[in-house]
mmCIF file of C-alpha atoms in Angstrom:
data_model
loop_
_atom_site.group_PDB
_atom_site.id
_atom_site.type_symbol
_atom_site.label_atom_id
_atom_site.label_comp_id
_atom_site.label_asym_id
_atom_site.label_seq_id
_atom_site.Cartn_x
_atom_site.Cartn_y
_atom_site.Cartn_z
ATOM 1 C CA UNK A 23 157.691 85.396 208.649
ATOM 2 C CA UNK A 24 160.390 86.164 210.726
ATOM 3 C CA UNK A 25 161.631 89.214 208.666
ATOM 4 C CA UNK A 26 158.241 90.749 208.392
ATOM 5 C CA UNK A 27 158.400 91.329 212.060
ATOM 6 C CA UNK A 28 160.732 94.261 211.611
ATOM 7 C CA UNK A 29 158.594 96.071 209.684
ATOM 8 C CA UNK A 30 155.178 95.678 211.926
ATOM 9 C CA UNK A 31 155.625 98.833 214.069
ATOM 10 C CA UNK A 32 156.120 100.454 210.994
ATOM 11 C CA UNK A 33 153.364 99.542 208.989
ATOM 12 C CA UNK A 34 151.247 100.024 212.135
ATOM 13 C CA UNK A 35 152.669 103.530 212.096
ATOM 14 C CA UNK A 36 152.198 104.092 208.545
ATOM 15 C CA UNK A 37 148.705 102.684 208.917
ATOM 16 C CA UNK A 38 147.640 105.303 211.565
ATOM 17 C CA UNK A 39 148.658 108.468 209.804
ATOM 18 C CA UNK A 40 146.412 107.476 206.851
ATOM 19 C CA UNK A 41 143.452 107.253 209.520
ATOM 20 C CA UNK A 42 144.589 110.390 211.605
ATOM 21 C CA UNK A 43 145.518 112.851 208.928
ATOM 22 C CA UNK A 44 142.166 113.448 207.410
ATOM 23 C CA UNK A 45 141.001 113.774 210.901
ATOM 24 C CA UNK A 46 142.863 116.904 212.046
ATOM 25 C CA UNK A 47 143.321 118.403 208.125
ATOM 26 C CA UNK A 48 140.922 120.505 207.984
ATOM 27 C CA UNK A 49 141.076 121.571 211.449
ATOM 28 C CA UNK A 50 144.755 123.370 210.367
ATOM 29 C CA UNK A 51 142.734 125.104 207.489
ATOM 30 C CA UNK A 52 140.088 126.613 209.164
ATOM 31 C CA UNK A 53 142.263 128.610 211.427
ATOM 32 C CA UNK A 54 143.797 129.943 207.915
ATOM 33 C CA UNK A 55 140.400 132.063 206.898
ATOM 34 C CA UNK A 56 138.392 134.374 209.123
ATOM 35 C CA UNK A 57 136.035 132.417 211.184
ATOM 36 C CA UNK A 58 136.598 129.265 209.625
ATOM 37 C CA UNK A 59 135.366 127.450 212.790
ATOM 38 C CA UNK A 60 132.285 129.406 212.794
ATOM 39 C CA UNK A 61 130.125 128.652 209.724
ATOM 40 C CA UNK A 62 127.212 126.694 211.425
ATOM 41 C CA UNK A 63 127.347 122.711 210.824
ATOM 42 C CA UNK A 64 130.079 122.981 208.336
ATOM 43 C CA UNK A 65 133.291 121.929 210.043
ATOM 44 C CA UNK A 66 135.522 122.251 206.732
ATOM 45 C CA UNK A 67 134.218 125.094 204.505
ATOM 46 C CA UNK A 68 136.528 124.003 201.275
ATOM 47 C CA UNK A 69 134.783 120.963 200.768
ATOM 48 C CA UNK A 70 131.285 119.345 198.925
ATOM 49 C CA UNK A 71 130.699 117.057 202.421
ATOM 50 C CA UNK A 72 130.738 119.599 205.444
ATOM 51 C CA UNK A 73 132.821 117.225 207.566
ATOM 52 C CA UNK A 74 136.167 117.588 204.884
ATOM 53 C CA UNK A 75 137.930 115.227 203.027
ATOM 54 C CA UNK A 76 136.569 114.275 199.202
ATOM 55 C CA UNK A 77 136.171 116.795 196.661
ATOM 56 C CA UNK A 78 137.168 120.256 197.176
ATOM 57 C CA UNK A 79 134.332 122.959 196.206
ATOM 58 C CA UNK A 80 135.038 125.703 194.478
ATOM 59 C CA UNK A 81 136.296 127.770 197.527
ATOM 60 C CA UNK A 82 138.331 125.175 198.584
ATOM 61 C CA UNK A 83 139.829 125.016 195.051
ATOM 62 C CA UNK A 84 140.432 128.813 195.082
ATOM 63 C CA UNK A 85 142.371 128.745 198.641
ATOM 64 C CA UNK A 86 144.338 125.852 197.353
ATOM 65 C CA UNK A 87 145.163 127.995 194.318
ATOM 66 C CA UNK A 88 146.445 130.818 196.957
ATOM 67 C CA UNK A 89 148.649 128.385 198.596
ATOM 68 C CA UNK A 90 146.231 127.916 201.321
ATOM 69 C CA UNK A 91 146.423 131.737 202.281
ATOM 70 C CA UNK A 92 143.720 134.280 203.146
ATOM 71 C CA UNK A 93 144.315 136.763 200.527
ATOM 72 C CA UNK A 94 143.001 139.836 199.202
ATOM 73 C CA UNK A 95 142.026 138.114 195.764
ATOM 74 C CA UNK A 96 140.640 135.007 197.645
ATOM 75 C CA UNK A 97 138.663 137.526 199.889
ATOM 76 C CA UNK A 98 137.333 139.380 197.180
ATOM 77 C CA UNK A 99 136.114 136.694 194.722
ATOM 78 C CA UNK A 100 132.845 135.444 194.601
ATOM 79 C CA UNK A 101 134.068 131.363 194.749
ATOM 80 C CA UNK A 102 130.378 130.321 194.916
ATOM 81 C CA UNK A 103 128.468 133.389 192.723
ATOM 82 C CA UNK A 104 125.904 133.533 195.362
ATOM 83 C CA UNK A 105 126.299 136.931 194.955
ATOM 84 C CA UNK A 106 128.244 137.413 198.478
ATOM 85 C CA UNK A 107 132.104 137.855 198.160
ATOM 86 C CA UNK A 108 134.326 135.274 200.257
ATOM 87 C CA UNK A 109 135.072 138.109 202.325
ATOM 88 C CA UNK A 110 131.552 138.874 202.960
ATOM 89 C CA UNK A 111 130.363 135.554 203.784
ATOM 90 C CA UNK A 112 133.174 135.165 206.444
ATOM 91 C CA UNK A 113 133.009 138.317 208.268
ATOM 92 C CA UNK A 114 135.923 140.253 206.894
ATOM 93 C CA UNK A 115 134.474 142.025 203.389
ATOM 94 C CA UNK A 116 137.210 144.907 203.771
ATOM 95 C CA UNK A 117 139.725 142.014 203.490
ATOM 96 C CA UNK A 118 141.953 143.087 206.615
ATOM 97 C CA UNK A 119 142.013 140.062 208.391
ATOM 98 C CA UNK A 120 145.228 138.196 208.978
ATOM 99 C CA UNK A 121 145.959 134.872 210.746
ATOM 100 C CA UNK A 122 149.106 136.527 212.721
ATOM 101 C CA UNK A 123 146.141 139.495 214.034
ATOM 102 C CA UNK A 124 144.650 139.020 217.216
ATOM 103 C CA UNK A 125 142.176 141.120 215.752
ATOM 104 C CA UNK A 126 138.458 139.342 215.377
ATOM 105 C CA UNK A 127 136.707 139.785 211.869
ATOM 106 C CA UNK A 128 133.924 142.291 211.432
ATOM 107 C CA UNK A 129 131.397 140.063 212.721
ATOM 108 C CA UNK A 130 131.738 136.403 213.882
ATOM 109 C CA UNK A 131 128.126 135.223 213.723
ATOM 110 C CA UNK A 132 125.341 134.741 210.921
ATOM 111 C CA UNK A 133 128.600 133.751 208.673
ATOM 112 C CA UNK A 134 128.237 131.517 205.351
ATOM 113 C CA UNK A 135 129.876 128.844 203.679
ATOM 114 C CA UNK A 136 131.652 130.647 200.634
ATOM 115 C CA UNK A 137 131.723 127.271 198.932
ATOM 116 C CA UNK A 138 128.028 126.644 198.858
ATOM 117 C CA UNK A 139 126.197 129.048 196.979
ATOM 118 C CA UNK A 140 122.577 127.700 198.778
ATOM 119 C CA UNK A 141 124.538 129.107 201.954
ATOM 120 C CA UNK A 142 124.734 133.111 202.235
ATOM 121 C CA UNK A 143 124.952 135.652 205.276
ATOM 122 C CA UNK A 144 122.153 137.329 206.467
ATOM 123 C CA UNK A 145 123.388 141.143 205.263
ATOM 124 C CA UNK A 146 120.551 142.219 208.079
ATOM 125 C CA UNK A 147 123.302 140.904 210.542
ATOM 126 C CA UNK A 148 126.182 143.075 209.045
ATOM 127 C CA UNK A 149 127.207 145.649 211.378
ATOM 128 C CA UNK A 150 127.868 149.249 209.278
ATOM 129 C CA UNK A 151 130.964 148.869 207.511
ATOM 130 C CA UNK A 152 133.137 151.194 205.788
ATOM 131 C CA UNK A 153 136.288 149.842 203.748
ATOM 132 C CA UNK A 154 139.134 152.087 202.800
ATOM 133 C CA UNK A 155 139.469 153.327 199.263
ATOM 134 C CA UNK A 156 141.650 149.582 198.165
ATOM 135 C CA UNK A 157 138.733 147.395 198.964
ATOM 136 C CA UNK A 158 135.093 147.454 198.759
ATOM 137 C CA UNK A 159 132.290 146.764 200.348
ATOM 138 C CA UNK A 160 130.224 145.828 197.567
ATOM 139 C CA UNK A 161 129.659 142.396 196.625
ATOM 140 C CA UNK A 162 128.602 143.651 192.888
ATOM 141 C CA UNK A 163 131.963 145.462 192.353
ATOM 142 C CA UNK A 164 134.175 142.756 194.035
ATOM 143 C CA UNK A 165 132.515 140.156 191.853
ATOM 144 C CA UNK A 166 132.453 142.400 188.782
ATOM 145 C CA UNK A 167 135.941 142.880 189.741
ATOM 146 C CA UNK A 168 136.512 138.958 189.635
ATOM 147 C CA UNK A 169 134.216 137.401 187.179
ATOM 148 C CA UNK A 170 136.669 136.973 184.148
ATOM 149 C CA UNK A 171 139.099 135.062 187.550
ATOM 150 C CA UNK A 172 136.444 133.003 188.629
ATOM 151 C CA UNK A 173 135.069 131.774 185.241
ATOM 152 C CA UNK A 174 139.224 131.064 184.798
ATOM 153 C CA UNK A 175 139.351 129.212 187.373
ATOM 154 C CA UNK A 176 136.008 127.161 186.988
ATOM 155 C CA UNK A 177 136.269 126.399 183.289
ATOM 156 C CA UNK A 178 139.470 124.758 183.801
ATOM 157 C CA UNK A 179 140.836 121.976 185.276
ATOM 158 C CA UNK A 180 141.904 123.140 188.954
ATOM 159 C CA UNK A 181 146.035 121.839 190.083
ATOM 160 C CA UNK A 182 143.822 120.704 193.241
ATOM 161 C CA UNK A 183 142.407 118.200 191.494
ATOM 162 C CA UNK A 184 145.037 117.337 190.245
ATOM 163 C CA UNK A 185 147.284 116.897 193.281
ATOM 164 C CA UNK A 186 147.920 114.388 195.459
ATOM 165 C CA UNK A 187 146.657 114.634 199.099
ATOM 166 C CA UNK A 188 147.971 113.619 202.178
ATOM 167 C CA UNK A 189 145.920 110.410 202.848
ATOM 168 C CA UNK A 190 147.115 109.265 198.904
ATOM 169 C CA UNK A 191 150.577 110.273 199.717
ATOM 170 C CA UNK A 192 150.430 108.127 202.826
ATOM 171 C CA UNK A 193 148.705 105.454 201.227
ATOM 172 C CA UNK A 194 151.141 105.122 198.666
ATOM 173 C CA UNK A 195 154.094 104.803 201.556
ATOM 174 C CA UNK A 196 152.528 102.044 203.134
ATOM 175 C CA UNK A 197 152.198 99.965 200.084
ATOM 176 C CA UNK A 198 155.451 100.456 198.958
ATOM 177 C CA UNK A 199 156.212 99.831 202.773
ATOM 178 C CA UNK A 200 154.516 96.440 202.537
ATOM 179 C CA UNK A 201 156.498 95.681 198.900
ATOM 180 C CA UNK A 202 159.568 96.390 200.788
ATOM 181 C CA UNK A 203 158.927 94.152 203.667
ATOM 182 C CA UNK A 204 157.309 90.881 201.352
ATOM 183 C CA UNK A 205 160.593 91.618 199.009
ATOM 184 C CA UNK A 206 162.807 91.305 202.142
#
């Protein structure tokens, strides 16, 4: 008993990073995408439950795949096939924005979940748009443009489901912490 007490304020450690972690993940990732804190009672936009953690949806599988980046393919494609592009549903369909801008998206209200294809942005809310000549502002085109990528990515098995995430990573170092310390 005496050489578990060591290992206590580690475990305890250990034991409050698998609680906090999930708590503030999402939070990181929303500030990745164009108004990702702005999609009305969704609070983490790349997964099936709106409050994050669980199983990634289809947009949150697709800005896995692009290393957690805002892109111009992710921004583009269609994740859900509601017909809206990613882009479109967030505010930024001429795929400009950036996370080192200080520069707002097109619009930052009436925005959708691009993960949810019952969730879509009222186009009667769009502000007049015109993209340059390397993007579009066409949902058809963009998800013409993307169809053969997203049925890809949807037929097959995604490396986010696949990979471990932080809370399993975490979990996994404080049983192997506990081994350690019942070994000792």
């Amino acid at each position: 008993m005496v050489r578990l007490l060591p290992a206590v304020p580690v475990l305890s450690l250990l034991s409050s990073s698998m609680i906090i972690a999930p708590v503030v993940s999402h939070e990181a990732y929303a500030t990745k995408v164009p108004n990702g804190r702005n999609v009305e009672g969704v609070k983490a936009i790349g997964h099936t439950n709106v409050n994050g953690g669980g199983i990634r949806n289809a947009f949150g599988r697709a800005f896995y795949d692009a290393g957690h980046a805002w892109t111009k393919e992710l921004c583009m494609a269609d994740s859900d096939r509601d017909g809206q592009t990613n882009g479109e549903e967030l505010g930024d369909p001429c795929c400009e924005w950036t996370v080192e801008s200080a520069k707002d998206p097109l619009w930052t209200s009436g925005v959708s979940n691009p993960g949810d294809d019952a969730s879509t942005s009222n186009e009667t809310m769009w502000p007049a748009y015109e993209c340059s000549s390397t993007t579009t502002s066409s949902s058809q085109e963009a998800s013409a443009s993307m169809s053969s990528s997203a049925n890809d990515s949807s037929n097959s098995t995604s490396t986010a489901s696949a990979a471990f995430s932080g809370v399993t990573i975490s979990g996994m170092a404080g049983l192997l912490t506990l081994l350690v310390a019942f070994a000792a």
